[in-house]
């Protein structure tokens, strides 16, 4: 008996359930945290008043329609860093208040969309999609603010389905990029675009299209030692038309002074007002931050 009691106490501590005291009882927030517990299934005995459920860094590979059914107050569901292969958003049809869904860093190949009225933030970045997982139903979710995406192929027809949405942030977290159709990014209607590049990507095409897409553009993981980029850059007409970006942020960059000169040449006559490079390596020498105001 003593043993059973101590296991129970251990479980409650590990779950680290916090009840935040708010002024009104209906504003109570309950976070249930099962992060990093080697779970293969969603636990069954979840508290029905849970508002935030963290199941990140587990071994989940499949979600059942019944998994979250009882959680009518759920607002945020964090499922990142699991092994989930397929996602049906209808699984959350009883979670009417769900606003935040993070399924990034899984093994997703398929998503079935379902219009959930309150869903504002959906992160599907760093998954194994062949094409960007957008369909006609995604375009119906006019309340979406932040959208994280990935896909080995990016083409205009995918983004056209969400071109009418007014998004705040689009995050493209790419594991691979085998095909990019030029002109795809500018179809997006977003204030901020952040792209994390996989290795061997044509940075120049994405940079130029990115500058035509959003007011704030951030690009992470730029390795300009893959020579094709320099030759592409120097062939291009450096006059960029229809530029929108005023703030350009480059992160984790490995480049030469020639590459930097090409970047300057490209953005010189554009709308870019503020340019920052962070964590940069200039042919072996490291520099923390480089800032430039036009
Ligand atoms: C859950 O716990 C992990 C590890 O302690 C922590 O990193 C994470 O932020 C927690 N999740 C939430 C939603 O508080
Ligand atoms: C989704 O959009 C289509 C066309 O724009 C419309 O006919 C349909 O009723 C919408 N569905 C929902 C559930 O909003």
mmCIF file with all atom_site columns, C-alpha atoms in Angstrom, residues 8-102:
data_model
loop_
_atom_site.group_PDB
_atom_site.id
_atom_site.type_symbol
_atom_site.label_atom_id
_atom_site.label_alt_id
_atom_site.label_comp_id
_atom_site.label_asym_id
_atom_site.label_entity_id
_atom_site.label_seq_id
_atom_site.pdbx_PDB_ins_code
_atom_site.Cartn_x
_atom_site.Cartn_y
_atom_site.Cartn_z
_atom_site.occupancy
_atom_site.B_iso_or_equiv
_atom_site.pdbx_formal_charge
_atom_site.auth_seq_id
_atom_site.auth_comp_id
_atom_site.auth_asym_id
_atom_site.auth_atom_id
_atom_site.pdbx_PDB_model_num
ATOM 1  C CA . UNK A 1 8   ? 0.855   8.004  -7.204  1.00 0.00 ? 8   UNK A CA 1
ATOM 2  C CA . UNK A 1 9   ? 2.726   10.939 -5.691  1.00 0.00 ? 9   UNK A CA 1
ATOM 3  C CA . UNK A 1 10  ? 5.596   10.470 -8.119  1.00 0.00 ? 10  UNK A CA 1
ATOM 4  C CA . UNK A 1 11  ? 3.180   10.583 -11.048 1.00 0.00 ? 11  UNK A CA 1
ATOM 5  C CA . UNK A 1 12  ? 1.581   13.774 -9.864  1.00 0.00 ? 12  UNK A CA 1
ATOM 6  C CA . UNK A 1 13  ? 4.951   15.456 -9.553  1.00 0.00 ? 13  UNK A CA 1
ATOM 7  C CA . UNK A 1 14  ? 6.137   14.282 -12.957 1.00 0.00 ? 14  UNK A CA 1
ATOM 8  C CA . UNK A 1 15  ? 2.971   15.486 -14.588 1.00 0.00 ? 15  UNK A CA 1
ATOM 9  C CA . UNK A 1 16  ? 3.602   18.869 -12.995 1.00 0.00 ? 16  UNK A CA 1
ATOM 10 C CA . UNK A 1 17  ? 0.064   20.075 -13.182 1.00 0.00 ? 17  UNK A CA 1
ATOM 11 C CA . UNK A 1 18  ? -0.194  23.754 -12.421 1.00 0.00 ? 18  UNK A CA 1
ATOM 12 C CA . UNK A 1 19  ? -3.446  25.501 -11.730 1.00 0.00 ? 19  UNK A CA 1
ATOM 13 C CA . UNK A 1 20  ? -2.952  29.172 -12.335 1.00 0.00 ? 20  UNK A CA 1
ATOM 14 C CA . UNK A 1 21  ? -5.095  31.282 -10.069 1.00 0.00 ? 21  UNK A CA 1
ATOM 15 C CA . UNK A 1 22  ? -7.064  33.730 -12.158 1.00 0.00 ? 22  UNK A CA 1
ATOM 16 C CA . UNK A 1 23  ? -9.698  36.179 -10.995 1.00 0.00 ? 23  UNK A CA 1
ATOM 17 C CA . UNK A 1 24  ? -12.558 34.402 -12.699 1.00 0.00 ? 24  UNK A CA 1
ATOM 18 C CA . UNK A 1 25  ? -12.939 30.639 -12.378 1.00 0.00 ? 25  UNK A CA 1
ATOM 19 C CA . UNK A 1 26  ? -13.657 30.220 -16.097 1.00 0.00 ? 26  UNK A CA 1
ATOM 20 C CA . UNK A 1 27  ? -10.276 31.759 -16.928 1.00 0.00 ? 27  UNK A CA 1
ATOM 21 C CA . UNK A 1 28  ? -8.402  29.021 -15.095 1.00 0.00 ? 28  UNK A CA 1
ATOM 22 C CA . UNK A 1 29  ? -5.465  27.633 -16.947 1.00 0.00 ? 29  UNK A CA 1
ATOM 23 C CA . UNK A 1 30  ? -4.370  24.059 -16.397 1.00 0.00 ? 30  UNK A CA 1
ATOM 24 C CA . UNK A 1 31  ? -1.139  22.882 -17.993 1.00 0.00 ? 31  UNK A CA 1
ATOM 25 C CA . UNK A 1 32  ? -0.599  19.143 -18.153 1.00 0.00 ? 32  UNK A CA 1
ATOM 26 C CA . UNK A 1 33  ? 2.956   18.355 -19.095 1.00 0.00 ? 33  UNK A CA 1
ATOM 27 C CA . UNK A 1 34  ? 3.980   14.905 -20.324 1.00 0.00 ? 34  UNK A CA 1
ATOM 28 C CA . UNK A 1 35  ? 7.007   16.080 -22.264 1.00 0.00 ? 35  UNK A CA 1
ATOM 29 C CA . UNK A 1 36  ? 9.926   13.599 -22.669 1.00 0.00 ? 36  UNK A CA 1
ATOM 30 C CA . UNK A 1 37  ? 8.284   10.578 -21.041 1.00 0.00 ? 37  UNK A CA 1
ATOM 31 C CA . UNK A 1 38  ? 8.804   8.016  -23.830 1.00 0.00 ? 38  UNK A CA 1
ATOM 32 C CA . UNK A 1 39  ? 5.053   7.759  -24.369 1.00 0.00 ? 39  UNK A CA 1
ATOM 33 C CA . UNK A 1 40  ? 3.840   5.643  -27.277 1.00 0.00 ? 40  UNK A CA 1
ATOM 34 C CA . UNK A 1 41  ? 0.184   6.524  -26.725 1.00 0.00 ? 41  UNK A CA 1
ATOM 35 C CA . UNK A 1 42  ? -1.699  9.573  -25.541 1.00 0.00 ? 42  UNK A CA 1
ATOM 36 C CA . UNK A 1 43  ? -2.519  8.951  -21.838 1.00 0.00 ? 43  UNK A CA 1
ATOM 37 C CA . UNK A 1 44  ? -6.162  8.118  -21.203 1.00 0.00 ? 44  UNK A CA 1
ATOM 38 C CA . UNK A 1 45  ? -6.823  9.758  -17.854 1.00 0.00 ? 45  UNK A CA 1
ATOM 39 C CA . UNK A 1 46  ? -6.234  13.381 -18.838 1.00 0.00 ? 46  UNK A CA 1
ATOM 40 C CA . UNK A 1 47  ? -7.958  15.984 -16.731 1.00 0.00 ? 47  UNK A CA 1
ATOM 41 C CA . UNK A 1 48  ? -10.961 17.318 -18.672 1.00 0.00 ? 48  UNK A CA 1
ATOM 42 C CA . UNK A 1 49  ? -10.191 20.875 -17.579 1.00 0.00 ? 49  UNK A CA 1
ATOM 43 C CA . UNK A 1 50  ? -6.714  20.836 -19.175 1.00 0.00 ? 50  UNK A CA 1
ATOM 44 C CA . UNK A 1 51  ? -6.143  23.992 -21.236 1.00 0.00 ? 51  UNK A CA 1
ATOM 45 C CA . UNK A 1 52  ? -2.549  23.307 -22.324 1.00 0.00 ? 52  UNK A CA 1
ATOM 46 C CA . UNK A 1 53  ? -1.306  19.784 -23.035 1.00 0.00 ? 53  UNK A CA 1
ATOM 47 C CA . UNK A 1 54  ? 2.370   19.213 -23.749 1.00 0.00 ? 54  UNK A CA 1
ATOM 48 C CA . UNK A 1 55  ? 3.172   15.789 -25.258 1.00 0.00 ? 55  UNK A CA 1
ATOM 49 C CA . UNK A 1 56  ? 6.390   16.848 -26.979 1.00 0.00 ? 56  UNK A CA 1
ATOM 50 C CA . UNK A 1 57  ? 9.529   14.673 -27.199 1.00 0.00 ? 57  UNK A CA 1
ATOM 51 C CA . UNK A 1 58  ? 7.732   11.342 -26.933 1.00 0.00 ? 58  UNK A CA 1
ATOM 52 C CA . UNK A 1 59  ? 7.352   8.322  -29.221 1.00 0.00 ? 59  UNK A CA 1
ATOM 53 C CA . UNK A 1 60  ? 3.782   8.923  -30.368 1.00 0.00 ? 60  UNK A CA 1
ATOM 54 C CA . UNK A 1 61  ? 3.229   7.645  -33.898 1.00 0.00 ? 61  UNK A CA 1
ATOM 55 C CA . UNK A 1 62  ? -0.521  7.692  -34.251 1.00 0.00 ? 62  UNK A CA 1
ATOM 56 C CA . UNK A 1 63  ? -3.379  9.814  -32.934 1.00 0.00 ? 63  UNK A CA 1
ATOM 57 C CA . UNK A 1 64  ? -6.824  8.345  -32.293 1.00 0.00 ? 64  UNK A CA 1
ATOM 58 C CA . UNK A 1 65  ? -10.087 10.224 -32.668 1.00 0.00 ? 65  UNK A CA 1
ATOM 59 C CA . UNK A 1 66  ? -10.829 9.466  -29.017 1.00 0.00 ? 66  UNK A CA 1
ATOM 60 C CA . UNK A 1 67  ? -7.488  10.752 -27.662 1.00 0.00 ? 67  UNK A CA 1
ATOM 61 C CA . UNK A 1 68  ? -8.515  14.354 -26.998 1.00 0.00 ? 68  UNK A CA 1
ATOM 62 C CA . UNK A 1 69  ? -12.314 14.035 -27.073 1.00 0.00 ? 69  UNK A CA 1
ATOM 63 C CA . UNK A 1 70  ? -12.853 14.763 -23.365 1.00 0.00 ? 70  UNK A CA 1
ATOM 64 C CA . UNK A 1 71  ? -10.688 17.899 -23.334 1.00 0.00 ? 71  UNK A CA 1
ATOM 65 C CA . UNK A 1 72  ? -13.326 20.484 -24.146 1.00 0.00 ? 72  UNK A CA 1
ATOM 66 C CA . UNK A 1 73  ? -11.264 23.333 -22.641 1.00 0.00 ? 73  UNK A CA 1
ATOM 67 C CA . UNK A 1 74  ? -8.071  22.552 -24.537 1.00 0.00 ? 74  UNK A CA 1
ATOM 68 C CA . UNK A 1 75  ? -6.493  25.664 -26.054 1.00 0.00 ? 75  UNK A CA 1
ATOM 69 C CA . UNK A 1 76  ? -2.923  24.580 -26.786 1.00 0.00 ? 76  UNK A CA 1
ATOM 70 C CA . UNK A 1 77  ? -1.681  21.165 -27.856 1.00 0.00 ? 77  UNK A CA 1
ATOM 71 C CA . UNK A 1 78  ? 2.046   20.571 -28.257 1.00 0.00 ? 78  UNK A CA 1
ATOM 72 C CA . UNK A 1 79  ? 2.943   17.390 -30.141 1.00 0.00 ? 79  UNK A CA 1
ATOM 73 C CA . UNK A 1 80  ? 6.308   18.395 -31.594 1.00 0.00 ? 80  UNK A CA 1
ATOM 74 C CA . UNK A 1 81  ? 9.250   15.955 -31.710 1.00 0.00 ? 81  UNK A CA 1
ATOM 75 C CA . UNK A 1 82  ? 7.267   12.722 -31.951 1.00 0.00 ? 82  UNK A CA 1
ATOM 76 C CA . UNK A 1 83  ? 6.943   10.179 -34.786 1.00 0.00 ? 83  UNK A CA 1
ATOM 77 C CA . UNK A 1 84  ? 3.460   10.969 -35.995 1.00 0.00 ? 84  UNK A CA 1
ATOM 78 C CA . UNK A 1 85  ? 2.990   10.063 -39.656 1.00 0.00 ? 85  UNK A CA 1
ATOM 79 C CA . UNK A 1 86  ? -0.538  11.206 -40.348 1.00 0.00 ? 86  UNK A CA 1
ATOM 80 C CA . UNK A 1 87  ? -2.700  14.015 -39.005 1.00 0.00 ? 87  UNK A CA 1
ATOM 81 C CA . UNK A 1 88  ? -6.442  14.453 -39.323 1.00 0.00 ? 88  UNK A CA 1
ATOM 82 C CA . UNK A 1 89  ? -7.433  17.825 -37.888 1.00 0.00 ? 89  UNK A CA 1
ATOM 83 C CA . UNK A 1 90  ? -10.937 16.437 -37.410 1.00 0.00 ? 90  UNK A CA 1
ATOM 84 C CA . UNK A 1 91  ? -9.409  14.548 -34.446 1.00 0.00 ? 91  UNK A CA 1
ATOM 85 C CA . UNK A 1 92  ? -9.783  17.871 -32.609 1.00 0.00 ? 92  UNK A CA 1
ATOM 86 C CA . UNK A 1 93  ? -13.390 18.566 -33.582 1.00 0.00 ? 93  UNK A CA 1
ATOM 87 C CA . UNK A 1 94  ? -14.477 18.367 -29.916 1.00 0.00 ? 94  UNK A CA 1
ATOM 88 C CA . UNK A 1 95  ? -11.726 20.743 -28.813 1.00 0.00 ? 95  UNK A CA 1
ATOM 89 C CA . UNK A 1 96  ? -13.700 23.779 -29.852 1.00 0.00 ? 96  UNK A CA 1
ATOM 90 C CA . UNK A 1 97  ? -11.348 26.199 -28.115 1.00 0.00 ? 97  UNK A CA 1
ATOM 91 C CA . UNK A 1 98  ? -8.151  24.861 -29.627 1.00 0.00 ? 98  UNK A CA 1
ATOM 92 C CA . UNK A 1 99  ? -6.038  27.819 -30.784 1.00 0.00 ? 99  UNK A CA 1
ATOM 93 C CA . UNK A 1 100 ? -2.499  26.501 -30.869 1.00 0.00 ? 100 UNK A CA 1
ATOM 94 C CA . UNK A 1 101 ? -1.408  23.232 -32.466 1.00 0.00 ? 101 UNK A CA 1
ATOM 95 C CA . UNK A 1 102 ? 2.258   22.307 -32.810 1.00 0.00 ? 102 UNK A CA 1
#
